[in-house]
Amino acid sequence: MSHAIEHDLPLWAACRRTDPVTSRIAAGKAGRLRADHKRKIVEALKISPAGSSQIAERVGLIFYQVCKRTGELETDGLIELTGRRVMSASNSLEREWRLRGVTACGCTLA
């Protein structure tokens, strides 16, 4: 299932009818958690463009959480790739993200 569709699903679609109560509670929390992660990532990118590992470090998330949400934020039209590669925490190159329509100097594109 694509990310664009997944995060727009109603709560009842996030779990099966046969799932235990604990799974239903977790599904209820997932939407709020996803929104909180997205908010943190956008706030981190207001500082400056960054790769996923640097974003994770800035906001206290794990790399995987940031990678999952950056794809969703890109689909939502809030962030975009800069076209640059930056050094990650593990000394490998990773893609750099920025707020959509904001240049490296922090200027807003018209």
PDB file of N, CA and C in Angstrom, residues 54-100:
ATOM      1  N   GLN A  54      20.976  13.333   9.921  1.00  0.00           N
ATOM      2  CA  GLN A  54      21.112  14.592  10.654  1.00  0.00           C
ATOM      3  C   GLN A  54      19.751  15.051  11.186  1.00  0.00           C
ATOM      4  N   ILE A  55      18.705  14.857  10.410  1.00  0.00           N
ATOM      5  CA  ILE A  55      17.359  15.181  10.874  1.00  0.00           C
ATOM      6  C   ILE A  55      17.036  14.351  12.106  1.00  0.00           C
ATOM      7  N   ALA A  56      17.328  13.044  12.029  1.00  0.00           N
ATOM      8  CA  ALA A  56      17.061  12.145  13.161  1.00  0.00           C
ATOM      9  C   ALA A  56      17.781  12.629  14.412  1.00  0.00           C
ATOM     10  N   GLU A  57      19.026  13.046  14.255  1.00  0.00           N
ATOM     11  CA  GLU A  57      19.806  13.539  15.392  1.00  0.00           C
ATOM     12  C   GLU A  57      19.201  14.823  15.965  1.00  0.00           C
ATOM     13  N   ARG A  58      18.753  15.708  15.087  1.00  0.00           N
ATOM     14  CA  ARG A  58      18.177  16.984  15.526  1.00  0.00           C
ATOM     15  C   ARG A  58      16.908  16.805  16.351  1.00  0.00           C
ATOM     16  N   VAL A  59      16.088  15.832  15.974  1.00  0.00           N
ATOM     17  CA  VAL A  59      14.762  15.720  16.592  1.00  0.00           C
ATOM     18  C   VAL A  59      14.588  14.528  17.519  1.00  0.00           C
ATOM     19  N   GLY A  60      15.604  13.676  17.641  1.00  0.00           N
ATOM     20  CA  GLY A  60      15.512  12.548  18.559  1.00  0.00           C
ATOM     21  C   GLY A  60      14.710  11.369  18.047  1.00  0.00           C
ATOM     22  N   LEU A  61      14.664  11.200  16.735  1.00  0.00           N
ATOM     23  CA  LEU A  61      14.019  10.034  16.140  1.00  0.00           C
ATOM     24  C   LEU A  61      15.104   9.087  15.637  1.00  0.00           C
ATOM     25  N   ILE A  62      14.724   7.865  15.305  1.00  0.00           N
ATOM     26  CA  ILE A  62      15.689   6.956  14.698  1.00  0.00           C
ATOM     27  C   ILE A  62      15.653   7.149  13.179  1.00  0.00           C
ATOM     28  N   PHE A  63      16.746   6.787  12.539  1.00  0.00           N
ATOM     29  CA  PHE A  63      16.917   6.984  11.104  1.00  0.00           C
ATOM     30  C   PHE A  63      15.736   6.429  10.311  1.00  0.00           C
ATOM     31  N   TYR A  64      15.308   5.224  10.637  1.00  0.00           N
ATOM     32  CA  TYR A  64      14.214   4.575   9.911  1.00  0.00           C
ATOM     33  C   TYR A  64      12.926   5.404   9.991  1.00  0.00           C
ATOM     34  N   GLN A  65      12.628   5.959  11.174  1.00  0.00           N
ATOM     35  CA  GLN A  65      11.419   6.769  11.331  1.00  0.00           C
ATOM     36  C   GLN A  65      11.466   7.989  10.421  1.00  0.00           C
ATOM     37  N   VAL A  66      12.634   8.624  10.350  1.00  0.00           N
ATOM     38  CA  VAL A  66      12.783   9.805   9.498  1.00  0.00           C
ATOM     39  C   VAL A  66      12.634   9.420   8.034  1.00  0.00           C
ATOM     40  N   CYS A  67      13.273   8.335   7.615  1.00  0.00           N
ATOM     41  CA  CYS A  67      13.184   7.901   6.219  1.00  0.00           C
ATOM     42  C   CYS A  67      11.743   7.616   5.802  1.00  0.00           C
ATOM     43  N   LYS A  68      11.005   6.999   6.681  1.00  0.00           N
ATOM     44  CA  LYS A  68       9.607   6.684   6.374  1.00  0.00           C
ATOM     45  C   LYS A  68       8.782   7.962   6.215  1.00  0.00           C
ATOM     46  N   ARG A  69       8.988   8.917   7.091  1.00  0.00           N
ATOM     47  CA  ARG A  69       8.197  10.155   7.069  1.00  0.00           C
ATOM     48  C   ARG A  69       8.643  11.125   5.984  1.00  0.00           C
ATOM     49  N   THR A  70       9.942  11.140   5.622  1.00  0.00           N
ATOM     50  CA  THR A  70      10.370  12.064   4.567  1.00  0.00           C
ATOM     51  C   THR A  70       9.691  11.718   3.244  1.00  0.00           C
ATOM     52  N   GLY A  71       9.523  10.443   2.969  1.00  0.00           N
ATOM     53  CA  GLY A  71       8.797  10.046   1.762  1.00  0.00           C
ATOM     54  C   GLY A  71       7.362  10.533   1.777  1.00  0.00           C
ATOM     55  N   GLU A  72       6.719  10.444   2.932  1.00  0.00           N
ATOM     56  CA  GLU A  72       5.334  10.907   3.064  1.00  0.00           C
ATOM     57  C   GLU A  72       5.265  12.425   2.940  1.00  0.00           C
ATOM     58  N   LEU A  73       6.218  13.124   3.571  1.00  0.00           N
ATOM     59  CA  LEU A  73       6.235  14.587   3.497  1.00  0.00           C
ATOM     60  C   LEU A  73       6.501  15.072   2.075  1.00  0.00           C
ATOM     61  N   GLU A  74       7.317  14.322   1.336  1.00  0.00           N
ATOM     62  CA  GLU A  74       7.551  14.668  -0.068  1.00  0.00           C
ATOM     63  C   GLU A  74       6.257  14.495  -0.863  1.00  0.00           C
ATOM     64  N   THR A  75       5.564  13.391  -0.650  1.00  0.00           N
ATOM     65  CA  THR A  75       4.292  13.155  -1.326  1.00  0.00           C
ATOM     66  C   THR A  75       3.270  14.238  -0.958  1.00  0.00           C
ATOM     67  N   ASP A  76       3.307  14.685   0.293  1.00  0.00           N
ATOM     68  CA  ASP A  76       2.406  15.749   0.752  1.00  0.00           C
ATOM     69  C   ASP A  76       2.786  17.116   0.183  1.00  0.00           C
ATOM     70  N   GLY A  77       3.960  17.219  -0.443  1.00  0.00           N
ATOM     71  CA  GLY A  77       4.397  18.473  -1.036  1.00  0.00           C
ATOM     72  C   GLY A  77       5.024  19.450  -0.055  1.00  0.00           C
ATOM     73  N   LEU A  78       5.426  18.969   1.114  1.00  0.00           N
ATOM     74  CA  LEU A  78       5.997  19.863   2.124  1.00  0.00           C
ATOM     75  C   LEU A  78       7.518  19.954   2.071  1.00  0.00           C
ATOM     76  N   ILE A  79       8.174  18.878   1.640  1.00  0.00           N
ATOM     77  CA  ILE A  79       9.635  18.888   1.541  1.00  0.00           C
ATOM     78  C   ILE A  79      10.042  18.353   0.183  1.00  0.00           C
ATOM     79  N   GLU A  80      11.321  18.593  -0.155  1.00  0.00           N
ATOM     80  CA  GLU A  80      11.842  18.123  -1.437  1.00  0.00           C
ATOM     81  C   GLU A  80      13.330  17.842  -1.299  1.00  0.00           C
ATOM     82  N   LEU A  81      13.844  17.087  -2.236  1.00  0.00           N
ATOM     83  CA  LEU A  81      15.278  16.815  -2.274  1.00  0.00           C
ATOM     84  C   LEU A  81      15.995  18.024  -2.858  1.00  0.00           C
ATOM     85  N   THR A  82      17.201  18.294  -2.350  1.00  0.00           N
ATOM     86  CA  THR A  82      17.978  19.412  -2.867  1.00  0.00           C
ATOM     87  C   THR A  82      18.766  19.029  -4.105  1.00  0.00           C
ATOM     88  N   GLY A  83      18.963  17.734  -4.321  1.00  0.00           N
ATOM     89  CA  GLY A  83      19.803  17.273  -5.411  1.00  0.00           C
ATOM     90  C   GLY A  83      21.245  17.057  -4.968  1.00  0.00           C
ATOM     91  N   ARG A  84      21.518  17.373  -3.716  1.00  0.00           N
ATOM     92  CA  ARG A  84      22.861  17.198  -3.159  1.00  0.00           C
ATOM     93  C   ARG A  84      22.923  15.916  -2.336  1.00  0.00           C
ATOM     94  N   ARG A  85      24.134  15.424  -2.144  1.00  0.00           N
ATOM     95  CA  ARG A  85      24.392  14.294  -1.239  1.00  0.00           C
ATOM     96  C   ARG A  85      25.237  14.827  -0.096  1.00  0.00           C
ATOM     97  N   VAL A  86      24.912  14.410   1.107  1.00  0.00           N
ATOM     98  CA  VAL A  86      25.662  14.838   2.294  1.00  0.00           C
ATOM     99  C   VAL A  86      26.130  13.600   3.052  1.00  0.00           C
ATOM    100  N   MET A  87      27.114  13.789   3.907  1.00  0.00           N
ATOM    101  CA  MET A  87      27.671  12.677   4.674  1.00  0.00           C
ATOM    102  C   MET A  87      26.707  12.305   5.804  1.00  0.00           C
ATOM    103  N   SER A  88      26.432  11.030   5.926  1.00  0.00           N
ATOM    104  CA  SER A  88      25.536  10.544   6.974  1.00  0.00           C
ATOM    105  C   SER A  88      26.306  10.267   8.255  1.00  0.00           C
ATOM    106  N   ALA A  89      25.595   9.912   9.291  1.00  0.00           N
ATOM    107  CA  ALA A  89      26.215   9.565  10.571  1.00  0.00           C
ATOM    108  C   ALA A  89      27.116   8.336  10.438  1.00  0.00           C
ATOM    109  N   SER A  90      26.842   7.480   9.459  1.00  0.00           N
ATOM    110  CA  SER A  90      27.647   6.270   9.266  1.00  0.00           C
ATOM    111  C   SER A  90      28.721   6.462   8.184  1.00  0.00           C
ATOM    112  N   ASN A  91      29.007   7.716   7.866  1.00  0.00           N
ATOM    113  CA  ASN A  91      30.029   8.070   6.875  1.00  0.00           C
ATOM    114  C   ASN A  91      29.744   7.542   5.475  1.00  0.00           C
ATOM    115  N   SER A  92      28.491   7.547   5.103  1.00  0.00           N
ATOM    116  CA  SER A  92      28.127   7.242   3.722  1.00  0.00           C
ATOM    117  C   SER A  92      27.326   8.424   3.197  1.00  0.00           C
ATOM    118  N   LEU A  93      27.173   8.499   1.899  1.00  0.00           N
ATOM    119  CA  LEU A  93      26.428   9.613   1.332  1.00  0.00           C
ATOM    120  C   LEU A  93      24.925   9.336   1.389  1.00  0.00           C
ATOM    121  N   GLU A  94      24.175  10.380   1.714  1.00  0.00           N
ATOM    122  CA  GLU A  94      22.711  10.272   1.723  1.00  0.00           C
ATOM    123  C   GLU A  94      22.128  11.517   1.074  1.00  0.00           C
ATOM    124  N   ARG A  95      20.898  11.412   0.653  1.00  0.00           N
ATOM    125  CA  ARG A  95      20.226  12.533   0.008  1.00  0.00           C
ATOM    126  C   ARG A  95      19.922  13.634   1.017  1.00  0.00           C
ATOM    127  N   GLU A  96      19.941  14.864   0.564  1.00  0.00           N
ATOM    128  CA  GLU A  96      19.658  16.005   1.431  1.00  0.00           C
ATOM    129  C   GLU A  96      18.243  16.512   1.155  1.00  0.00           C
ATOM    130  N   TRP A  97      17.517  16.822   2.219  1.00  0.00           N
ATOM    131  CA  TRP A  97      16.146  17.311   2.159  1.00  0.00           C
ATOM    132  C   TRP A  97      16.082  18.778   2.568  1.00  0.00           C
ATOM    133  N   ARG A  98      15.076  19.479   2.074  1.00  0.00           N
ATOM    134  CA  ARG A  98      14.796  20.856   2.478  1.00  0.00           C
ATOM    135  C   ARG A  98      13.295  21.078   2.422  1.00  0.00           C
ATOM    136  N   LEU A  99      12.854  22.147   3.062  1.00  0.00           N
ATOM    137  CA  LEU A  99      11.456  22.530   2.940  1.00  0.00           C
ATOM    138  C   LEU A  99      11.200  22.887   1.483  1.00  0.00           C
ATOM    139  N   ARG A 100      10.053  22.570   0.985  1.00  0.00           N
ATOM    140  CA  ARG A 100       9.745  22.824  -0.424  1.00  0.00           C
ATOM    141  C   ARG A 100       9.707  24.328  -0.685  1.00  0.00           C
TER     142      ARG A 100
END
